[in-house]
């Protein structure tokens, strides 16, 4: 009796895939910035690190690579934009 080979396919809806990309974009742009109130800042890419953990658990390898790329672009944009969490010391 021959063994049946079963293929496991994971089909994601387009909306789920788009939602993942939006979450990666938002997470990647979040920075925690420590400042002394003047021009000295020490930024920490908190959202990027959380996004890496989230993207590393993605089952499909291609989706993971695209997630990493979106996180990287969002991190660079978030670094230069004036939004994030500022802590004044």
mmCIF file of N, CA, C and O in Angstrom:
data_model
loop_
_atom_site.group_PDB
_atom_site.id
_atom_site.type_symbol
_atom_site.label_atom_id
_atom_site.label_comp_id
_atom_site.label_asym_id
_atom_site.label_seq_id
_atom_site.Cartn_x
_atom_site.Cartn_y
_atom_site.Cartn_z
ATOM 1 N N UNK A 1 0.840 -1.163 0.000
ATOM 2 C CA UNK A 1 0.000 0.000 0.000
ATOM 3 C C UNK A 1 0.900 1.246 0.000
ATOM 4 O O UNK A 1 1.701 1.438 0.909
ATOM 5 N N UNK A 2 0.796 2.112 -1.020
ATOM 6 C CA UNK A 2 1.646 3.305 -1.076
ATOM 7 C C UNK A 2 1.182 4.360 -0.070
ATOM 8 O O UNK A 2 -0.001 4.490 0.227
ATOM 9 N N UNK A 3 2.155 5.080 0.421
ATOM 10 C CA UNK A 3 1.835 6.145 1.367
ATOM 11 C C UNK A 3 1.351 7.366 0.613
ATOM 12 O O UNK A 3 1.859 7.696 -0.456
ATOM 13 N N UNK A 4 0.395 7.998 1.173
ATOM 14 C CA UNK A 4 -0.126 9.222 0.574
ATOM 15 C C UNK A 4 0.709 10.391 1.072
ATOM 16 O O UNK A 4 0.974 10.523 2.259
ATOM 17 N N UNK A 5 1.148 11.196 0.126
ATOM 18 C CA UNK A 5 1.885 12.392 0.499
ATOM 19 C C UNK A 5 0.906 13.548 0.575
ATOM 20 O O UNK A 5 0.156 13.798 -0.354
ATOM 21 N N UNK A 6 0.925 14.177 1.690
ATOM 22 C CA UNK A 6 0.029 15.317 1.846
ATOM 23 C C UNK A 6 0.853 16.593 1.808
ATOM 24 O O UNK A 6 1.901 16.698 2.428
ATOM 25 N N UNK A 7 0.382 17.505 1.041
ATOM 26 C CA UNK A 7 1.041 18.798 0.956
ATOM 27 C C UNK A 7 0.300 19.769 1.865
ATOM 28 O O UNK A 7 -0.911 19.875 1.814
ATOM 29 N N UNK A 8 1.070 20.424 2.667
ATOM 30 C CA UNK A 8 0.484 21.421 3.555
ATOM 31 C C UNK A 8 0.666 22.777 2.884
ATOM 32 O O UNK A 8 1.770 23.241 2.681
ATOM 33 N N UNK A 9 -0.428 23.349 2.530
ATOM 34 C CA UNK A 9 -0.378 24.673 1.922
ATOM 35 C C UNK A 9 -1.066 25.643 2.846
ATOM 36 O O UNK A 9 -2.099 25.354 3.438
ATOM 37 N N UNK A 10 -0.450 26.783 2.964
ATOM 38 C CA UNK A 10 -1.021 27.814 3.807
ATOM 39 C C UNK A 10 -1.408 28.975 2.918
ATOM 40 O O UNK A 10 -0.560 29.632 2.331
ATOM 41 N N UNK A 11 -2.666 29.193 2.803
ATOM 42 C CA UNK A 11 -3.160 30.300 2.007
ATOM 43 C C UNK A 11 -3.634 31.399 2.939
ATOM 44 O O UNK A 11 -4.490 31.182 3.788
ATOM 45 N N UNK A 12 -3.041 32.575 2.768
ATOM 46 C CA UNK A 12 -3.460 33.720 3.541
ATOM 47 C C UNK A 12 -4.348 34.591 2.684
ATOM 48 O O UNK A 12 -4.138 34.715 1.484
ATOM 49 N N UNK A 13 -5.306 35.182 3.311
ATOM 50 C CA UNK A 13 -6.114 36.158 2.599
ATOM 51 C C UNK A 13 -5.276 37.399 2.352
ATOM 52 O O UNK A 13 -4.323 37.682 3.077
ATOM 53 N N UNK A 14 -5.630 38.144 1.327
ATOM 54 C CA UNK A 14 -4.894 39.366 1.022
ATOM 55 C C UNK A 14 -5.016 40.384 2.147
ATOM 56 O O UNK A 14 -4.078 41.123 2.419
ATOM 57 N N UNK A 15 -6.151 40.407 2.804
ATOM 58 C CA UNK A 15 -6.333 41.368 3.889
ATOM 59 C C UNK A 15 -5.436 41.051 5.079
ATOM 60 O O UNK A 15 -4.921 41.956 5.729
ATOM 61 N N UNK A 16 -5.228 39.766 5.348
ATOM 62 C CA UNK A 16 -4.345 39.370 6.442
ATOM 63 C C UNK A 16 -2.906 39.749 6.110
ATOM 64 O O UNK A 16 -2.170 40.254 6.958
ATOM 65 N N UNK A 17 -2.503 39.527 4.879
ATOM 66 C CA UNK A 17 -1.154 39.878 4.443
ATOM 67 C C UNK A 17 -0.949 41.390 4.516
ATOM 68 O O UNK A 17 0.085 41.864 4.993
ATOM 69 N N UNK A 18 -1.928 42.166 4.075
ATOM 70 C CA UNK A 18 -1.839 43.625 4.134
ATOM 71 C C UNK A 18 -1.801 44.099 5.584
ATOM 72 O O UNK A 18 -1.049 45.025 5.918
ATOM 73 N N UNK A 19 -2.574 43.475 6.452
ATOM 74 C CA UNK A 19 -2.571 43.836 7.868
ATOM 75 C C UNK A 19 -1.202 43.578 8.493
ATOM 76 O O UNK A 19 -0.718 44.376 9.292
ATOM 77 N N UNK A 20 -0.565 42.472 8.117
ATOM 78 C CA UNK A 20 0.781 42.192 8.608
ATOM 79 C C UNK A 20 1.747 43.296 8.190
ATOM 80 O O UNK A 20 2.563 43.757 9.000
ATOM 81 N N UNK A 21 1.677 43.714 6.936
ATOM 82 C CA UNK A 21 2.571 44.767 6.457
ATOM 83 C C UNK A 21 2.333 46.088 7.179
ATOM 84 O O UNK A 21 3.273 46.812 7.505
ATOM 85 N N UNK A 22 1.077 46.406 7.471
ATOM 86 C CA UNK A 22 0.757 47.634 8.199
ATOM 87 C C UNK A 22 1.294 47.560 9.627
ATOM 88 O O UNK A 22 1.870 48.532 10.138
ATOM 89 N N UNK A 23 1.143 46.406 10.269
ATOM 90 C CA UNK A 23 1.659 46.238 11.631
ATOM 91 C C UNK A 23 3.179 46.352 11.640
ATOM 92 O O UNK A 23 3.759 47.010 12.511
ATOM 93 N N UNK A 24 3.849 45.751 10.651
ATOM 94 C CA UNK A 24 5.305 45.873 10.556
ATOM 95 C C UNK A 24 5.724 47.329 10.348
ATOM 96 O O UNK A 24 6.716 47.784 10.909
ATOM 97 N N UNK A 25 4.960 48.068 9.549
ATOM 98 C CA UNK A 25 5.283 49.469 9.294
ATOM 99 C C UNK A 25 5.127 50.305 10.567
ATOM 100 O O UNK A 25 5.977 51.140 10.869
ATOM 101 N N UNK A 26 4.070 50.064 11.299
ATOM 102 C CA UNK A 26 3.849 50.827 12.536
ATOM 103 C C UNK A 26 4.887 50.455 13.590
ATOM 104 O O UNK A 26 5.472 51.330 14.237
ATOM 105 N N UNK A 27 5.142 49.162 13.758
ATOM 106 C CA UNK A 27 6.132 48.741 14.746
ATOM 107 C C UNK A 27 7.527 49.238 14.398
ATOM 108 O O UNK A 27 8.268 49.682 15.272
ATOM 109 N N UNK A 28 7.886 49.160 13.136
ATOM 110 C CA UNK A 28 9.225 49.578 12.733
ATOM 111 C C UNK A 28 9.488 51.054 12.936
ATOM 112 O O UNK A 28 10.622 51.470 13.151
ATOM 113 N N UNK A 29 8.459 51.856 12.899
ATOM 114 C CA UNK A 29 8.655 53.297 13.029
ATOM 115 C C UNK A 29 8.676 53.773 14.481
ATOM 116 O O UNK A 29 8.937 54.941 14.734
ATOM 117 N N UNK A 30 8.416 52.887 15.440
ATOM 118 C CA UNK A 30 8.407 53.288 16.853
ATOM 119 C C UNK A 30 9.822 53.291 17.432
ATOM 120 O O UNK A 30 10.536 52.298 17.371
ATOM 121 N N UNK A 31 10.195 54.410 17.969
ATOM 122 C CA UNK A 31 11.498 54.573 18.613
ATOM 123 C C UNK A 31 11.279 55.065 20.038
ATOM 124 O O UNK A 31 10.366 55.830 20.314
ATOM 125 N N UNK A 32 12.135 54.651 20.921
ATOM 126 C CA UNK A 32 12.173 55.174 22.278
ATOM 127 C C UNK A 32 13.386 56.091 22.337
ATOM 128 O O UNK A 32 14.525 55.645 22.131
ATOM 129 N N UNK A 33 13.139 57.386 22.550
ATOM 130 C CA UNK A 33 14.223 58.369 22.503
ATOM 131 C C UNK A 33 14.398 59.000 23.876
ATOM 132 O O UNK A 33 13.475 59.582 24.426
ATOM 133 N N UNK A 34 15.587 58.856 24.401
ATOM 134 C CA UNK A 34 15.941 59.502 25.663
ATOM 135 C C UNK A 34 16.594 60.831 25.334
ATOM 136 O O UNK A 34 17.517 60.888 24.523
ATOM 137 N N UNK A 35 16.123 61.905 25.944
ATOM 138 C CA UNK A 35 16.655 63.225 25.655
ATOM 139 C C UNK A 35 16.796 64.018 26.954
ATOM 140 O O UNK A 35 16.123 63.739 27.943
ATOM 141 N N UNK A 36 17.677 64.988 26.919
ATOM 142 C CA UNK A 36 17.853 65.839 28.090
ATOM 143 C C UNK A 36 17.122 67.166 27.928
ATOM 144 O O UNK A 36 17.318 68.078 28.700
ATOM 145 N N UNK A 37 16.275 67.270 26.944
ATOM 146 C CA UNK A 37 15.494 68.482 26.717
ATOM 147 C C UNK A 37 16.098 69.391 25.674
ATOM 148 O O UNK A 37 15.415 70.223 25.106
ATOM 149 N N UNK A 38 17.381 69.246 25.397
ATOM 150 C CA UNK A 38 17.999 70.051 24.338
ATOM 151 C C UNK A 38 18.220 69.154 23.123
ATOM 152 O O UNK A 38 17.355 68.378 22.767
ATOM 153 N N UNK A 39 19.365 69.221 22.525
ATOM 154 C CA UNK A 39 19.582 68.502 21.273
ATOM 155 C C UNK A 39 20.177 67.109 21.453
ATOM 156 O O UNK A 39 20.333 66.388 20.485
ATOM 157 N N UNK A 40 20.516 66.707 22.659
ATOM 158 C CA UNK A 40 21.134 65.403 22.884
ATOM 159 C C UNK A 40 20.047 64.337 22.981
ATOM 160 O O UNK A 40 19.138 64.437 23.793
ATOM 161 N N UNK A 41 20.152 63.322 22.103
ATOM 162 C CA UNK A 41 19.184 62.232 22.107
ATOM 163 C C UNK A 41 19.915 60.898 22.050
ATOM 164 O O UNK A 41 20.977 60.790 21.450
ATOM 165 N N UNK A 42 19.332 59.903 22.669
ATOM 166 C CA UNK A 42 19.827 58.540 22.566
ATOM 167 C C UNK A 42 18.658 57.669 22.114
ATOM 168 O O UNK A 42 17.822 57.276 22.924
ATOM 169 N N UNK A 43 18.549 57.404 20.810
ATOM 170 C CA UNK A 43 17.402 56.628 20.315
ATOM 171 C C UNK A 43 17.610 55.117 20.474
ATOM 172 O O UNK A 43 18.718 54.610 20.386
ATOM 173 N N UNK A 44 16.520 54.422 20.696
ATOM 174 C CA UNK A 44 16.517 52.972 20.826
ATOM 175 C C UNK A 44 15.367 52.424 19.971
ATOM 176 O O UNK A 44 14.209 52.776 20.202
ATOM 177 N N UNK A 45 15.665 51.580 18.971
ATOM 178 C CA UNK A 45 14.609 51.082 18.070
ATOM 179 C C UNK A 45 13.768 49.984 18.721
ATOM 180 O O UNK A 45 13.880 48.808 18.396
ATOM 181 N N UNK A 46 12.910 50.373 19.626
ATOM 182 C CA UNK A 46 12.103 49.433 20.392
ATOM 183 C C UNK A 46 11.098 48.690 19.506
ATOM 184 O O UNK A 46 10.929 47.481 19.620
ATOM 185 N N UNK A 47 10.439 49.408 18.602
ATOM 186 C CA UNK A 47 9.458 48.786 17.722
ATOM 187 C C UNK A 47 10.090 47.835 16.724
ATOM 188 O O UNK A 47 9.508 46.813 16.364
ATOM 189 N N UNK A 48 11.296 48.163 16.270
ATOM 190 C CA UNK A 48 12.002 47.297 15.330
ATOM 191 C C UNK A 48 12.326 45.954 15.969
ATOM 192 O O UNK A 48 12.165 44.908 15.345
ATOM 193 N N UNK A 49 12.759 46.004 17.226
ATOM 194 C CA UNK A 49 13.077 44.753 17.929
ATOM 195 C C UNK A 49 11.818 43.905 18.142
ATOM 196 O O UNK A 49 11.848 42.695 17.963
ATOM 197 N N UNK A 50 10.717 44.551 18.492
ATOM 198 C CA UNK A 50 9.456 43.813 18.657
ATOM 199 C C UNK A 50 8.980 43.254 17.318
ATOM 200 O O UNK A 50 8.466 42.139 17.246
ATOM 201 N N UNK A 51 9.163 44.024 16.247
ATOM 202 C CA UNK A 51 8.778 43.557 14.917
ATOM 203 C C UNK A 51 9.615 42.388 14.441
ATOM 204 O O UNK A 51 9.117 41.488 13.756
ATOM 205 N N UNK A 52 10.909 42.378 14.786
ATOM 206 C CA UNK A 52 11.765 41.245 14.424
ATOM 207 C C UNK A 52 11.295 39.960 15.093
ATOM 208 O O UNK A 52 11.288 38.894 14.474
ATOM 209 N N UNK A 53 10.907 40.076 16.345
ATOM 210 C CA UNK A 53 10.403 38.898 17.053
ATOM 211 C C UNK A 53 9.104 38.411 16.409
ATOM 212 O O UNK A 53 8.917 37.211 16.185
ATOM 213 N N UNK A 54 8.230 39.347 16.068
ATOM 214 C CA UNK A 54 6.962 38.988 15.443
ATOM 215 C C UNK A 54 7.180 38.393 14.051
ATOM 216 O O UNK A 54 6.566 37.385 13.697
ATOM 217 N N UNK A 55 8.063 38.990 13.264
ATOM 218 C CA UNK A 55 8.301 38.507 11.901
ATOM 219 C C UNK A 55 9.041 37.180 11.885
ATOM 220 O O UNK A 55 8.883 36.395 10.941
ATOM 221 N N UNK A 56 9.845 36.909 12.893
ATOM 222 C CA UNK A 56 10.589 35.653 12.899
ATOM 223 C C UNK A 56 9.688 34.448 13.126
ATOM 224 O O UNK A 56 10.087 33.323 12.845
ATOM 225 N N UNK A 57 8.477 34.668 13.631
ATOM 226 C CA UNK A 57 7.538 33.564 13.849
ATOM 227 C C UNK A 57 6.624 33.331 12.652
ATOM 228 O O UNK A 57 5.714 32.504 12.740
ATOM 229 N N UNK A 58 6.878 34.022 11.540
ATOM 230 C CA UNK A 58 6.060 33.833 10.346
ATOM 231 C C UNK A 58 6.440 32.514 9.686
ATOM 232 O O UNK A 58 7.614 32.180 9.560
ATOM 233 N N UNK A 59 5.455 31.753 9.287
ATOM 234 C CA UNK A 59 5.690 30.410 8.766
ATOM 235 C C UNK A 59 6.271 30.406 7.348
ATOM 236 O O UNK A 59 7.066 29.559 7.005
ATOM 237 N N UNK A 60 5.869 31.356 6.529
ATOM 238 C CA UNK A 60 6.268 31.365 5.133
ATOM 239 C C UNK A 60 7.540 32.206 4.983
ATOM 240 O O UNK A 60 7.591 33.357 5.400
ATOM 241 N N UNK A 61 8.586 31.625 4.408
ATOM 242 C CA UNK A 61 9.895 32.273 4.322
ATOM 243 C C UNK A 61 9.849 33.566 3.523
ATOM 244 O O UNK A 61 10.479 34.547 3.898
ATOM 245 N N UNK A 62 9.113 33.605 2.427
ATOM 246 C CA UNK A 62 9.040 34.807 1.600
ATOM 247 C C UNK A 62 8.377 35.944 2.351
ATOM 248 O O UNK A 62 8.829 37.091 2.301
ATOM 249 N N UNK A 63 7.325 35.640 3.100
ATOM 250 C CA UNK A 63 6.657 36.665 3.897
ATOM 251 C C UNK A 63 7.589 37.223 4.968
ATOM 252 O O UNK A 63 7.566 38.401 5.275
ATOM 253 N N UNK A 64 8.424 36.366 5.511
ATOM 254 C CA UNK A 64 9.360 36.793 6.544
ATOM 255 C C UNK A 64 10.374 37.780 5.966
ATOM 256 O O UNK A 64 10.681 38.796 6.582
ATOM 257 N N UNK A 65 10.871 37.504 4.779
ATOM 258 C CA UNK A 65 11.849 38.399 4.152
ATOM 259 C C UNK A 65 11.230 39.746 3.814
ATOM 260 O O UNK A 65 11.854 40.790 4.009
ATOM 261 N N UNK A 66 10.011 39.741 3.337
ATOM 262 C CA UNK A 66 9.325 40.999 3.029
ATOM 263 C C UNK A 66 9.034 41.756 4.318
ATOM 264 O O UNK A 66 9.182 42.974 4.382
ATOM 265 N N UNK A 67 8.669 41.057 5.369
ATOM 266 C CA UNK A 67 8.441 41.690 6.662
ATOM 267 C C UNK A 67 9.693 42.353 7.199
ATOM 268 O O UNK A 67 9.645 43.465 7.726
ATOM 269 N N UNK A 68 10.835 41.685 7.065
ATOM 270 C CA UNK A 68 12.100 42.281 7.504
ATOM 271 C C UNK A 68 12.420 43.543 6.705
ATOM 272 O O UNK A 68 12.893 44.531 7.256
ATOM 273 N N UNK A 69 12.167 43.514 5.405
ATOM 274 C CA UNK A 69 12.441 44.687 4.567
ATOM 275 C C UNK A 69 11.535 45.858 4.945
ATOM 276 O O UNK A 69 11.998 47.006 5.028
ATOM 277 N N UNK A 70 10.268 45.583 5.181
ATOM 278 C CA UNK A 70 9.337 46.647 5.580
ATOM 279 C C UNK A 70 9.733 47.210 6.939
ATOM 280 O O UNK A 70 9.709 48.427 7.146
ATOM 281 N N UNK A 71 10.150 46.351 7.863
ATOM 282 C CA UNK A 71 10.608 46.816 9.170
ATOM 283 C C UNK A 71 11.827 47.719 9.046
ATOM 284 O O UNK A 71 11.925 48.748 9.718
ATOM 285 N N UNK A 72 12.758 47.348 8.195
ATOM 286 C CA UNK A 72 13.973 48.137 8.027
ATOM 287 C C UNK A 72 13.679 49.512 7.448
ATOM 288 O O UNK A 72 14.189 50.534 7.939
ATOM 289 N N UNK A 73 12.837 49.575 6.425
ATOM 290 C CA UNK A 73 12.479 50.866 5.828
ATOM 291 C C UNK A 73 11.716 51.722 6.832
ATOM 292 O O UNK A 73 11.987 52.926 6.974
ATOM 293 N N UNK A 74 10.784 51.128 7.557
ATOM 294 C CA UNK A 74 10.011 51.875 8.546
ATOM 295 C C UNK A 74 10.907 52.362 9.686
ATOM 296 O O UNK A 74 10.708 53.463 10.208
ATOM 297 N N UNK A 75 11.915 51.570 10.047
ATOM 298 C CA UNK A 75 12.828 51.988 11.101
ATOM 299 C C UNK A 75 13.617 53.218 10.670
ATOM 300 O O UNK A 75 13.774 54.164 11.442
ATOM 301 N N UNK A 76 14.087 53.227 9.441
ATOM 302 C CA UNK A 76 14.846 54.378 8.950
ATOM 303 C C UNK A 76 13.969 55.623 8.828
ATOM 304 O O UNK A 76 14.399 56.727 9.170
ATOM 305 N N UNK A 77 12.751 55.461 8.385
ATOM 306 C CA UNK A 77 11.827 56.600 8.297
ATOM 307 C C UNK A 77 11.472 57.094 9.696
ATOM 308 O O UNK A 77 11.456 58.302 9.955
ATOM 309 N N UNK A 78 11.223 56.177 10.614
ATOM 310 C CA UNK A 78 10.870 56.549 11.974
ATOM 311 C C UNK A 78 12.006 57.234 12.722
ATOM 312 O O UNK A 78 11.779 58.019 13.633
ATOM 313 N N UNK A 79 13.239 56.952 12.336
ATOM 314 C CA UNK A 79 14.383 57.594 12.978
ATOM 315 C C UNK A 79 14.423 59.086 12.668
ATOM 316 O O UNK A 79 14.739 59.905 13.522
ATOM 317 N N UNK A 80 14.084 59.459 11.437
ATOM 318 C CA UNK A 80 14.176 60.862 11.017
ATOM 319 C C UNK A 80 12.911 61.652 11.267
ATOM 320 O O UNK A 80 12.928 62.876 11.297
ATOM 321 N N UNK A 81 11.783 60.978 11.463
ATOM 322 C CA UNK A 81 10.535 61.684 11.726
ATOM 323 C C UNK A 81 10.436 62.058 13.205
ATOM 324 O O UNK A 81 10.954 61.354 14.056
ATOM 325 N N UNK A 82 9.744 63.132 13.497
ATOM 326 C CA UNK A 82 9.676 63.584 14.904
ATOM 327 C C UNK A 82 8.571 62.914 15.713
ATOM 328 O O UNK A 82 7.859 63.562 16.453
ATOM 329 N N UNK A 83 8.381 61.623 15.539
ATOM 330 C CA UNK A 83 7.406 60.925 16.375
ATOM 331 C C UNK A 83 8.092 59.745 17.041
ATOM 332 O O UNK A 83 9.099 59.254 16.594
ATOM 333 N N UNK A 84 7.522 59.336 18.121
ATOM 334 C CA UNK A 84 8.082 58.266 18.928
ATOM 335 C C UNK A 84 7.767 58.544 20.382
ATOM 336 O O UNK A 84 6.980 59.415 20.717
ATOM 337 N N UNK A 85 8.418 57.834 21.246
ATOM 338 C CA UNK A 85 8.226 58.027 22.677
ATOM 339 C C UNK A 85 9.474 58.730 23.201
ATOM 340 O O UNK A 85 10.581 58.193 23.116
ATOM 341 N N UNK A 86 9.293 59.953 23.699
ATOM 342 C CA UNK A 86 10.417 60.730 24.204
ATOM 343 C C UNK A 86 10.419 60.673 25.729
ATOM 344 O O UNK A 86 9.394 60.936 26.364
ATOM 345 N N UNK A 87 11.560 60.370 26.304
ATOM 346 C CA UNK A 87 11.719 60.391 27.761
ATOM 347 C C UNK A 87 12.774 61.424 28.077
ATOM 348 O O UNK A 87 13.923 61.326 27.633
ATOM 349 N N UNK A 88 12.397 62.444 28.838
ATOM 350 C CA UNK A 88 13.302 63.543 29.191
ATOM 351 C C UNK A 88 13.927 63.217 30.534
ATOM 352 O O UNK A 88 13.232 62.932 31.506
ATOM 353 N N UNK A 89 15.260 63.236 30.578
ATOM 354 C CA UNK A 89 15.950 62.994 31.847
ATOM 355 C C UNK A 89 16.730 64.206 32.280
ATOM 356 O O UNK A 89 16.974 65.114 31.619
#
